[in-house]
XYZ file of N, CA and C in Angstrom:
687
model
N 0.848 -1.194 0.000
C 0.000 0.000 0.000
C 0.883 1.243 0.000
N 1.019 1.727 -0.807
C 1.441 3.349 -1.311
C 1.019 4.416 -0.397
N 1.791 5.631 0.051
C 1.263 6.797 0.538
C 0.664 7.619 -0.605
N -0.276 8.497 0.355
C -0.956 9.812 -0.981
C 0.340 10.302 -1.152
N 0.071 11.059 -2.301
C 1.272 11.594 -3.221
C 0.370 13.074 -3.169
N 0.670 14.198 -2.761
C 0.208 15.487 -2.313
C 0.916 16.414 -3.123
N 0.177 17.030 -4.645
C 0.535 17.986 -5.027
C -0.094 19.366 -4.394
N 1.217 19.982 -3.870
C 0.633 21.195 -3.013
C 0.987 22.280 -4.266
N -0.296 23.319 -4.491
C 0.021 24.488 -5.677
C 0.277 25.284 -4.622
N 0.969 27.029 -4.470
C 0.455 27.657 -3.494
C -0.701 28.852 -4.110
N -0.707 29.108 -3.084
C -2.465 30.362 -3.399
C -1.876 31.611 -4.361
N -0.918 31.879 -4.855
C -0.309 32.262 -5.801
C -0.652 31.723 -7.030
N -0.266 30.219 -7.360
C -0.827 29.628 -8.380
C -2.522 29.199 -8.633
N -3.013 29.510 -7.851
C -4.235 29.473 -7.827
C -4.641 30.483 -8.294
N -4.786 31.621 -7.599
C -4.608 32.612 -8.306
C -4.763 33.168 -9.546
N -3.001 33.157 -9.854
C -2.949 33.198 -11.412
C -3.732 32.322 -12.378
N -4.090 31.384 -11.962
C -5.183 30.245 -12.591
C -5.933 30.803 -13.195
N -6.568 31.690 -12.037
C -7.599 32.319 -11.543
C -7.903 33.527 -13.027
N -6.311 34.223 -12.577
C -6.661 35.597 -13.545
C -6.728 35.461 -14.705
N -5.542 34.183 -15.029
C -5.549 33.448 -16.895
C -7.011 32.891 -17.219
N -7.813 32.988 -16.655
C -9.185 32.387 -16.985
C -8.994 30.564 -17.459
N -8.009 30.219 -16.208
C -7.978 28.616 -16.255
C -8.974 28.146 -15.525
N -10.000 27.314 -15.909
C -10.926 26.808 -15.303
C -10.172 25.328 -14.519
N -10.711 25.207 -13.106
C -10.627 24.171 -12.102
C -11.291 24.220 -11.288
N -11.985 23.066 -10.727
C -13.093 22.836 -9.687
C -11.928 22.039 -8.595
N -12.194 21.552 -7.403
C -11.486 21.483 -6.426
C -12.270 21.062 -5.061
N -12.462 19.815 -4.901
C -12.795 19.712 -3.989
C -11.779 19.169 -2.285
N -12.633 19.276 -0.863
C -11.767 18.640 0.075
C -12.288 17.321 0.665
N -11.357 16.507 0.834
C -12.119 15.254 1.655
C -11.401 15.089 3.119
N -11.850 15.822 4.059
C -11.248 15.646 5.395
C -12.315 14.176 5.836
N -12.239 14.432 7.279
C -12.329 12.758 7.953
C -13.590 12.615 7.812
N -14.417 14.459 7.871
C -15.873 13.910 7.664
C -16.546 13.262 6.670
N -16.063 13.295 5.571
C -16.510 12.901 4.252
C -16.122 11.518 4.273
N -14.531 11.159 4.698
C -14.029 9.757 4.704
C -14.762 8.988 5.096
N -14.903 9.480 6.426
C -16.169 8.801 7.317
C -17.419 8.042 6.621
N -17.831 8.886 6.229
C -19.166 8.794 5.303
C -19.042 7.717 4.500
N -17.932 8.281 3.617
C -17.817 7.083 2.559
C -17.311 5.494 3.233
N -17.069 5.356 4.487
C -16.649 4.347 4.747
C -18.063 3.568 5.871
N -18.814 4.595 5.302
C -19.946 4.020 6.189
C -20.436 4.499 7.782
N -20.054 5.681 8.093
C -19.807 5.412 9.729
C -21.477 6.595 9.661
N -21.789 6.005 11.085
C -23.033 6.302 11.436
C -23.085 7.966 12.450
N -24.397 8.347 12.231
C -24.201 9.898 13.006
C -24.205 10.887 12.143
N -23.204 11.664 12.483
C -23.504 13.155 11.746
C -21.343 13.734 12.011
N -21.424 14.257 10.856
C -19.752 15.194 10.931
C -20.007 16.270 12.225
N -18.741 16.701 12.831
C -18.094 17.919 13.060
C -19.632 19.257 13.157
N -20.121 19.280 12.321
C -20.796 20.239 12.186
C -22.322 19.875 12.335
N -22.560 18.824 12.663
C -23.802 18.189 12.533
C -24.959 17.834 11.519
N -23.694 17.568 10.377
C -24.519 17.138 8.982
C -24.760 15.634 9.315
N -25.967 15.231 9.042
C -25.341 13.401 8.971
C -25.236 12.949 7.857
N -25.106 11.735 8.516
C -23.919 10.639 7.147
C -25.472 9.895 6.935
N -26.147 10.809 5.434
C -26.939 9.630 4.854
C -26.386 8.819 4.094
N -27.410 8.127 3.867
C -27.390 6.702 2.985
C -26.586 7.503 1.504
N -27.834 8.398 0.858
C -27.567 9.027 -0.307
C -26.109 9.561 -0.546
N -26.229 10.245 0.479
C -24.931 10.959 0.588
C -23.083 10.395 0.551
N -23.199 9.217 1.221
C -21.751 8.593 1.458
C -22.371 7.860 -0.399
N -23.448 7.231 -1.310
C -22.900 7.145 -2.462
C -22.421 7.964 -3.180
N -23.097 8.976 -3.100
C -22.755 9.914 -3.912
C -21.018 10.570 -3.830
N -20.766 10.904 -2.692
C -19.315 10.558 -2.334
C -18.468 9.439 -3.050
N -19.266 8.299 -2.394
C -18.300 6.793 -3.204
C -18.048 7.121 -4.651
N -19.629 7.606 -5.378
C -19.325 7.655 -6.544
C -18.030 9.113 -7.280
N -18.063 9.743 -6.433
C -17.423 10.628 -6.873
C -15.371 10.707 -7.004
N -15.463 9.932 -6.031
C -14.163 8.960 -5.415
C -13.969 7.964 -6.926
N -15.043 7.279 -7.095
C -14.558 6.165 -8.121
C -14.579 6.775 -9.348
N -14.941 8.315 -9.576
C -14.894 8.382 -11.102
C -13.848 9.662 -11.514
N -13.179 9.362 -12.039
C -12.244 10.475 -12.449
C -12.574 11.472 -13.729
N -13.330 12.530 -13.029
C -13.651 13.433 -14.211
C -12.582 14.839 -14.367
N -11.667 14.596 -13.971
C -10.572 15.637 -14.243
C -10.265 16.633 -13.418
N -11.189 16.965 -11.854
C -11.314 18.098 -10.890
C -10.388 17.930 -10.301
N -9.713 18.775 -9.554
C -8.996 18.472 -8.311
C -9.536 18.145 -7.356
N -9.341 16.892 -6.660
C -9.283 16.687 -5.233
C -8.517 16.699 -4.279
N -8.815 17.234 -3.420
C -7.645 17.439 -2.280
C -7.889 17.074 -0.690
N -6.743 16.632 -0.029
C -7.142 15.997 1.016
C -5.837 16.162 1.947
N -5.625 16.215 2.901
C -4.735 16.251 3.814
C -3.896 15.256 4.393
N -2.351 14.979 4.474
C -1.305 14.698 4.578
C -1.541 13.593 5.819
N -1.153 12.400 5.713
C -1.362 11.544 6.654
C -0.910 11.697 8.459
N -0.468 13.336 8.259
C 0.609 13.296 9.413
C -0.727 14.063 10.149
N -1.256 14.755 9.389
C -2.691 15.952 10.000
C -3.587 14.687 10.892
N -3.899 15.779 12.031
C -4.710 14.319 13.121
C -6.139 13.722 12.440
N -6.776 14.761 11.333
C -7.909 13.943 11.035
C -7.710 13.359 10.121
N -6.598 13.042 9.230
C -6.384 11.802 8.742
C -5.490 10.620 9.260
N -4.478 11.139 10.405
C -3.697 10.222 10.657
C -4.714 9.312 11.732
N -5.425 9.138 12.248
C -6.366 8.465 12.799
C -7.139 6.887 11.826
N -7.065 7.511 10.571
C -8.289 7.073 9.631
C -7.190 6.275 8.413
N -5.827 6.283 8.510
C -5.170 6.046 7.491
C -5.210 5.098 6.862
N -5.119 3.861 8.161
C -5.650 2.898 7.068
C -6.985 1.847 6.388
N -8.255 2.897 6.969
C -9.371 2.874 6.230
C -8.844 3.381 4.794
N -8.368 4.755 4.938
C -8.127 5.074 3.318
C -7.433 4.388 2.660
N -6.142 4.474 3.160
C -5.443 3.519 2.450
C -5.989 1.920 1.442
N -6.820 1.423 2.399
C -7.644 0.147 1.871
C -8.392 0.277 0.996
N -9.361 1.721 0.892
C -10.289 2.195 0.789
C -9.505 1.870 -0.999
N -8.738 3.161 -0.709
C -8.251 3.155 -2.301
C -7.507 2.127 -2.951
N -6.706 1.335 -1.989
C -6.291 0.226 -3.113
C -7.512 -1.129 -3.022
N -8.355 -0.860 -2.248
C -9.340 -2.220 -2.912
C -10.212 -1.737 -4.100
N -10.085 -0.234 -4.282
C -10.970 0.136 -5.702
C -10.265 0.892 -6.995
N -8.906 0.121 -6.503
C -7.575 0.490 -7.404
C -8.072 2.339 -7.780
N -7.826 3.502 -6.949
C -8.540 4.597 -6.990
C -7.108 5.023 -6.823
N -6.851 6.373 -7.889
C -5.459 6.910 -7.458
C -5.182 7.386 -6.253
N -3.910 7.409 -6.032
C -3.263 8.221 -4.569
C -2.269 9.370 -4.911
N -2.508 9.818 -6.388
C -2.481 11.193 -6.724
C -3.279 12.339 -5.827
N -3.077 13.182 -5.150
C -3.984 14.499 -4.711
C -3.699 15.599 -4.299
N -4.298 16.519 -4.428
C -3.731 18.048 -4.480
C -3.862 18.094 -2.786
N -3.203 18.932 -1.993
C -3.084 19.384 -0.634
C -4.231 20.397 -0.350
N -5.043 19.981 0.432
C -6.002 20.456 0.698
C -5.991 22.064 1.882
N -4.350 21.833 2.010
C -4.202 23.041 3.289
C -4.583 24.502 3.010
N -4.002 24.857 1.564
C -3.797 25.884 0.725
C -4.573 26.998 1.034
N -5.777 27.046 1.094
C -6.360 28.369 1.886
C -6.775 28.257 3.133
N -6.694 27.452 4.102
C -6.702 27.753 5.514
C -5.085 28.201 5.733
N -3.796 28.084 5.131
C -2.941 27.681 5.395
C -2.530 29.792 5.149
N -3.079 29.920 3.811
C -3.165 31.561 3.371
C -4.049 32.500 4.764
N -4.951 31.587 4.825
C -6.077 32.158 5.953
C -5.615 32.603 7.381
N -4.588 31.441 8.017
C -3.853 31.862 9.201
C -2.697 32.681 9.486
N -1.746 32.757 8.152
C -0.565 33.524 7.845
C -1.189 35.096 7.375
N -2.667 35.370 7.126
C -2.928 36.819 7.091
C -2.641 37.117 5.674
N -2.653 36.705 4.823
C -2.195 36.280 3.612
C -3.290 35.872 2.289
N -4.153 35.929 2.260
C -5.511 35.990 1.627
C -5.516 36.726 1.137
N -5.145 38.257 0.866
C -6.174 39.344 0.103
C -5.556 39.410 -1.289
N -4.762 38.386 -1.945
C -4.243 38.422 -3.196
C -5.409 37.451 -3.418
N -6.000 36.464 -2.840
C -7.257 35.834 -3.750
C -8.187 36.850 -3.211
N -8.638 36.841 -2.556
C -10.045 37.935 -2.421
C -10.045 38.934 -3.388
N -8.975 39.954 -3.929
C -8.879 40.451 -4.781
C -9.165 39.955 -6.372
N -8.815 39.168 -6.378
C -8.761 38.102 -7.666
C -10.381 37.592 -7.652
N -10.581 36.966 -6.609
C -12.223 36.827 -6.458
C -13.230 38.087 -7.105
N -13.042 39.329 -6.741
C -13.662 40.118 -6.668
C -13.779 40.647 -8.026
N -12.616 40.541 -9.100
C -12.804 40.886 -10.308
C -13.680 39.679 -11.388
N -13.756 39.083 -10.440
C -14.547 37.642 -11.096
C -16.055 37.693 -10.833
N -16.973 36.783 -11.547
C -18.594 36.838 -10.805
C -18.453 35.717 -9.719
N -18.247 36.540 -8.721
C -18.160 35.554 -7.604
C -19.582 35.162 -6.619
N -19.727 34.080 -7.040
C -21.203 33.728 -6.306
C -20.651 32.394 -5.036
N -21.053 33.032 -4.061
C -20.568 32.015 -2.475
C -21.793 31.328 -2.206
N -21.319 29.851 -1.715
C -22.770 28.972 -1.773
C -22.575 28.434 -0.553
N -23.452 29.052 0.552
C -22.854 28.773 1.819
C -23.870 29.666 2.925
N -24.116 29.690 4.441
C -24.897 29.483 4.657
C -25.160 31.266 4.904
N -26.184 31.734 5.722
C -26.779 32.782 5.312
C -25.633 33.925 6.366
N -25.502 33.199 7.201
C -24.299 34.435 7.862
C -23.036 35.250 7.246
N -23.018 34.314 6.254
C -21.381 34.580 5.667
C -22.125 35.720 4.335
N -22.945 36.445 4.476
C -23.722 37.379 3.964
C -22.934 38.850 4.207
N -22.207 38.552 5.496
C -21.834 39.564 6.308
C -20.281 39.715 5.740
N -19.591 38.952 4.985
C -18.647 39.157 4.773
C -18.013 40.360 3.862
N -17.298 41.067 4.069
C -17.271 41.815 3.284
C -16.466 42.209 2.169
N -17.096 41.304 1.147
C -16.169 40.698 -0.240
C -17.924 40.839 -1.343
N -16.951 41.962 -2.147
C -18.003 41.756 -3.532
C -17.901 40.825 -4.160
N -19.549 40.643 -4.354
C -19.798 39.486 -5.491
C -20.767 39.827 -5.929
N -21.141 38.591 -6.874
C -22.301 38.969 -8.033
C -23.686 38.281 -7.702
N -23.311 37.350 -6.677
C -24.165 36.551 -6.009
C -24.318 35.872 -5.168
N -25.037 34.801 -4.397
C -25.150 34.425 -3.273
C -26.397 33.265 -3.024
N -25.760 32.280 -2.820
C -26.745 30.641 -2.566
C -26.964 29.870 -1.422
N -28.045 30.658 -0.800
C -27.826 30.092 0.654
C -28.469 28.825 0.565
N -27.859 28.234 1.445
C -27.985 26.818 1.789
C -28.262 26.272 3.893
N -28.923 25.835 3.679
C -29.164 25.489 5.139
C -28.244 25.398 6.218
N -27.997 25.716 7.175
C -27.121 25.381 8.197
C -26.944 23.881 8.861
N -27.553 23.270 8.584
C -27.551 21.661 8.647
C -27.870 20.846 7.811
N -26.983 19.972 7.509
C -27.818 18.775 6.124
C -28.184 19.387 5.025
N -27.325 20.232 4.568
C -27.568 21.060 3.523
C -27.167 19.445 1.996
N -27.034 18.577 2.295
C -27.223 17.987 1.218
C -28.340 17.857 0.861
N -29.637 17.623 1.762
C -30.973 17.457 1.594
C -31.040 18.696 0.673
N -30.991 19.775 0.631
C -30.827 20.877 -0.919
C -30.142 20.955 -1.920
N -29.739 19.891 -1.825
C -28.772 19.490 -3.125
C -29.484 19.816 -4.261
N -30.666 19.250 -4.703
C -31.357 19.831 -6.120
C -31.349 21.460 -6.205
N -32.183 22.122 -5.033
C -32.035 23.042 -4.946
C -31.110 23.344 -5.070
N -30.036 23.843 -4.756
C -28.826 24.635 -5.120
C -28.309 23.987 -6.391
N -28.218 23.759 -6.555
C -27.801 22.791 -8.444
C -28.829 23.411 -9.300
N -30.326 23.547 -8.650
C -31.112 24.564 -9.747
C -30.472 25.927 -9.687
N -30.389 26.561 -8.479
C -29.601 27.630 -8.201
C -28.355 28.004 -8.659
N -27.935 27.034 -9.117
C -26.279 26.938 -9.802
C -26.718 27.255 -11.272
N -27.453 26.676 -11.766
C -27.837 26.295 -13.553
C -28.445 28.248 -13.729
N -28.865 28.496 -12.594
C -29.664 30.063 -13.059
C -28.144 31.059 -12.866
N -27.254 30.636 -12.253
C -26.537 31.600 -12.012
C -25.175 31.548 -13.697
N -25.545 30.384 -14.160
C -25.087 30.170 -15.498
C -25.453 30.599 -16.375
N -27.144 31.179 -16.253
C -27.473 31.605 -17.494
C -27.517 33.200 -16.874
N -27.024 33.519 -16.002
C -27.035 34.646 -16.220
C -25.519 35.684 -15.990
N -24.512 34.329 -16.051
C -23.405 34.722 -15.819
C -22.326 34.239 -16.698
N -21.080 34.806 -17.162
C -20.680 33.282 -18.095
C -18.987 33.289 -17.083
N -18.787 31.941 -17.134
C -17.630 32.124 -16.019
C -17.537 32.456 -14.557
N -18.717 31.981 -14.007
C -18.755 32.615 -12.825
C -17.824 31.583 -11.872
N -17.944 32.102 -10.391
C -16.711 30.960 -9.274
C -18.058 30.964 -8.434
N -17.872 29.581 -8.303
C -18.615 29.007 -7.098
C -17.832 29.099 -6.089
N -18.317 29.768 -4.952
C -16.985 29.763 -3.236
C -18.018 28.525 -2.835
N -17.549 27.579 -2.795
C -18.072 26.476 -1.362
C -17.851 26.500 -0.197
N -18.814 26.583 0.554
C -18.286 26.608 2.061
C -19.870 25.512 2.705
N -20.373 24.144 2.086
C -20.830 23.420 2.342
C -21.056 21.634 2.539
N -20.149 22.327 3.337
C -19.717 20.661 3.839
C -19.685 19.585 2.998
N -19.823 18.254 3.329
C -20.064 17.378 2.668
C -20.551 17.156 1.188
N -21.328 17.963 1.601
C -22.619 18.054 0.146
C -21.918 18.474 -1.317
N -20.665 19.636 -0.710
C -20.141 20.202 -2.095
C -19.307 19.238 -2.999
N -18.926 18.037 -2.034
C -18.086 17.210 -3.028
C -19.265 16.260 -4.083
N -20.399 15.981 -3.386
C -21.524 15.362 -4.478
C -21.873 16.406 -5.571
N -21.937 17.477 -4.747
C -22.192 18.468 -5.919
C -21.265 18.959 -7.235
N -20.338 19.202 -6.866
C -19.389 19.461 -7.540
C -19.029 18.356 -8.915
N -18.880 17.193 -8.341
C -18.930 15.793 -9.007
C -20.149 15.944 -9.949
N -21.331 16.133 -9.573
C -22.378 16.086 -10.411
C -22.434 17.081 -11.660
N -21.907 18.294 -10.928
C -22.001 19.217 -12.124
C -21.018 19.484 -12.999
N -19.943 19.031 -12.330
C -19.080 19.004 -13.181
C -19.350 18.633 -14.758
N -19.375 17.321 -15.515
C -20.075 17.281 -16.517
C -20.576 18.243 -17.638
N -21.402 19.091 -16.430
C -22.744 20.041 -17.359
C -21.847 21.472 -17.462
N -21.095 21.426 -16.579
C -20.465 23.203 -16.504
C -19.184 23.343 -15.931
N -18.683 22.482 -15.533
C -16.985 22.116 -15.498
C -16.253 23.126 -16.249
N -16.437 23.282 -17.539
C -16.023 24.038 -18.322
C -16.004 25.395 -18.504
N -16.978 25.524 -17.816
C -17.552 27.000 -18.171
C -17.603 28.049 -16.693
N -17.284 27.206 -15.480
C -16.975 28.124 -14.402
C -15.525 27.124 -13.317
N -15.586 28.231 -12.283
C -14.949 27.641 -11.520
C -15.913 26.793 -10.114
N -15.395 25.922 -9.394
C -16.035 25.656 -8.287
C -15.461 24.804 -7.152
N -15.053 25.735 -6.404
C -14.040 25.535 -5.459
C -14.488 25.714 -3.792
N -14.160 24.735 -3.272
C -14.202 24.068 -1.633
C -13.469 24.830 -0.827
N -13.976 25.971 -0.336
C -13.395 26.732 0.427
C -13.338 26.541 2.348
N -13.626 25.653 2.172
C -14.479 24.993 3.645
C -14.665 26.097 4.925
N -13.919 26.281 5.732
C -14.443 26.750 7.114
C -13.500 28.016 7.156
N -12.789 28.684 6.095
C -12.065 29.566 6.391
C -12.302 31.067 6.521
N -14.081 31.233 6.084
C -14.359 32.717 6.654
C -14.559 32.818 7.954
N -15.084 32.064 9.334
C -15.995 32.197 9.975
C -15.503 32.836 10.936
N -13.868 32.818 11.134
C -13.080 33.909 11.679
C -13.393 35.959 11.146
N -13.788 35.768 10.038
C -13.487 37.135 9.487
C -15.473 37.412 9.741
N -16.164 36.898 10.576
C -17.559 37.184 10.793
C -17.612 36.679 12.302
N -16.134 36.883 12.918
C -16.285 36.515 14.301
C -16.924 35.084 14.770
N -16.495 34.139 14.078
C -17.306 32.677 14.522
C -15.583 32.255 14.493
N -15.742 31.140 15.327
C -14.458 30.555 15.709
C -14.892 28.980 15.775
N -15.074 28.282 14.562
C -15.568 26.766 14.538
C -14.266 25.805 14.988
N -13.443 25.513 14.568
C -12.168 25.020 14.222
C -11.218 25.803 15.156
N -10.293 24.393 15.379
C -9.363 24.655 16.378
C -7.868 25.932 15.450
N -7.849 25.617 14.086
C -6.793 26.618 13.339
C -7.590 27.560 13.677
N -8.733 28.270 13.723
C -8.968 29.488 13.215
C -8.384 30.406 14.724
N -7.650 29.439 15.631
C -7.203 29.881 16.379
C -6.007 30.844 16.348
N -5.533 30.459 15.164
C -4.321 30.615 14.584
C -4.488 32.031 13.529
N -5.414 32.501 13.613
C -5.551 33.571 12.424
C -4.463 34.918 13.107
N -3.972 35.465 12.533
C -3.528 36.427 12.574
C -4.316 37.849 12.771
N -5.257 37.417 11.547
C -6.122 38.887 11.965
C -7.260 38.749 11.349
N -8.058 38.959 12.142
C -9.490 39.042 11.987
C -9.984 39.435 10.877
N -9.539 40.597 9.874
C -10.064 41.149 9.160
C -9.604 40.975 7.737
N -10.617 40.967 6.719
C -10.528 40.328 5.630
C -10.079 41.250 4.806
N -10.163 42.327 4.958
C -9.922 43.912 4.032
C -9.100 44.835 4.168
């Protein structure tokens, strides 16, 4: 059994991705998602639970390689070094690569104070954030905004995927900000396909909630400074 192989870009190259009008979607799979896909009962970190629907849709997204980035964290990080060799098994019983991008990259920008070269970059873009109704407060222009439930926001999965398809026809190139748990890696997977091409949609997970005074996560301990601007 092979270790993940962790291509780390930094938020620089993202970035520039960004400004060259390179399209990439990007999702994260921390322990909550692993979890899921490995079956485990309850609810993540945040109190989504692990449906039925949900850990396939995961599985399936795991088994099919449609060209996105996935990214996931370094076996040494405690919520994977716990779980290693579920994954490990995970992927060589479904011969699934152990290619993956480093999932640290913007919490990692987020705690070093170091963010406002993407926020900037965001802002010249149609940036539509799909995430829950507080992060309303943030104060970063965009072109739009997809709220999604504060719990079990996969159960809106159609919904926001209709919500996604309207923000296509009225945008061309727009960035999806994810900041919804679980759900965004089914989502992302799904749409990919239909609009992969034509926007960005990227897993931003838990890294505003510092810059709206919420302190979820033990890093956001680590922020430097509160303020996003």
């Amino acid at each position: 059994m092979g270790e993940l192989e962790l291509t780390s870009l930094s938020l620089k190259q993202y970035v520039d991705m960004m400004n060259m009008g390179e399209k990439f979607s990007f999702t994260r799979w921390g322990d909550g998602e692993w979890g899921c896909v490995f079956g485990a009962s309850g609810h993540n970190c945040d109190g989504h639970e692990y449906f039925s629907e949900l850990a396939e849709g995961l599985r399936t997204a795991l088994k099919e390689d449609k060209g996105y980035q996935k990214a996931t964290w370094p076996y040494s990080a405690p919520m994977l070094a716990r779980i290693k060799p579920q994954v490990e098994d995970y992927l060589d019983r479904y011969n699934l690569s152990k290619e993956w991008y480093d999932a640290r990259v913007w919490e990692d920008a987020a705690m070093a104070g170091e963010i406002q070269s993407l926020i900037s970059q965001l802002e010249k873009m149609d940036l539509v954030l799909v995430t829950e109704s507080d992060k309303q407060k943030l104060p970063i222009q965009r072109a739009g905004f997809i709220e999604i439930p504060s719990t079990n926001c996969f159960l809106a999965k159609d919904q926001i995927k209709q919500a996604m398809m309207s923000v296509m026809e009225q945008f061309d190139n727009p960035v999806f900000a994810f900041s919804a748990s679980m759900a965004t890696n089914v989502i992302v997977d799904e749409m990919y396909d239909q609009i992969g091409d034509e926007c960005w949609m990227i897993d931003f997970g838990s890294i505003w909630e510092p810059f709206i005074g919420r302190f979820t996560r033990s890093y956001h301990s680590q922020y430097t400074t509160g303020e996003l601007v």
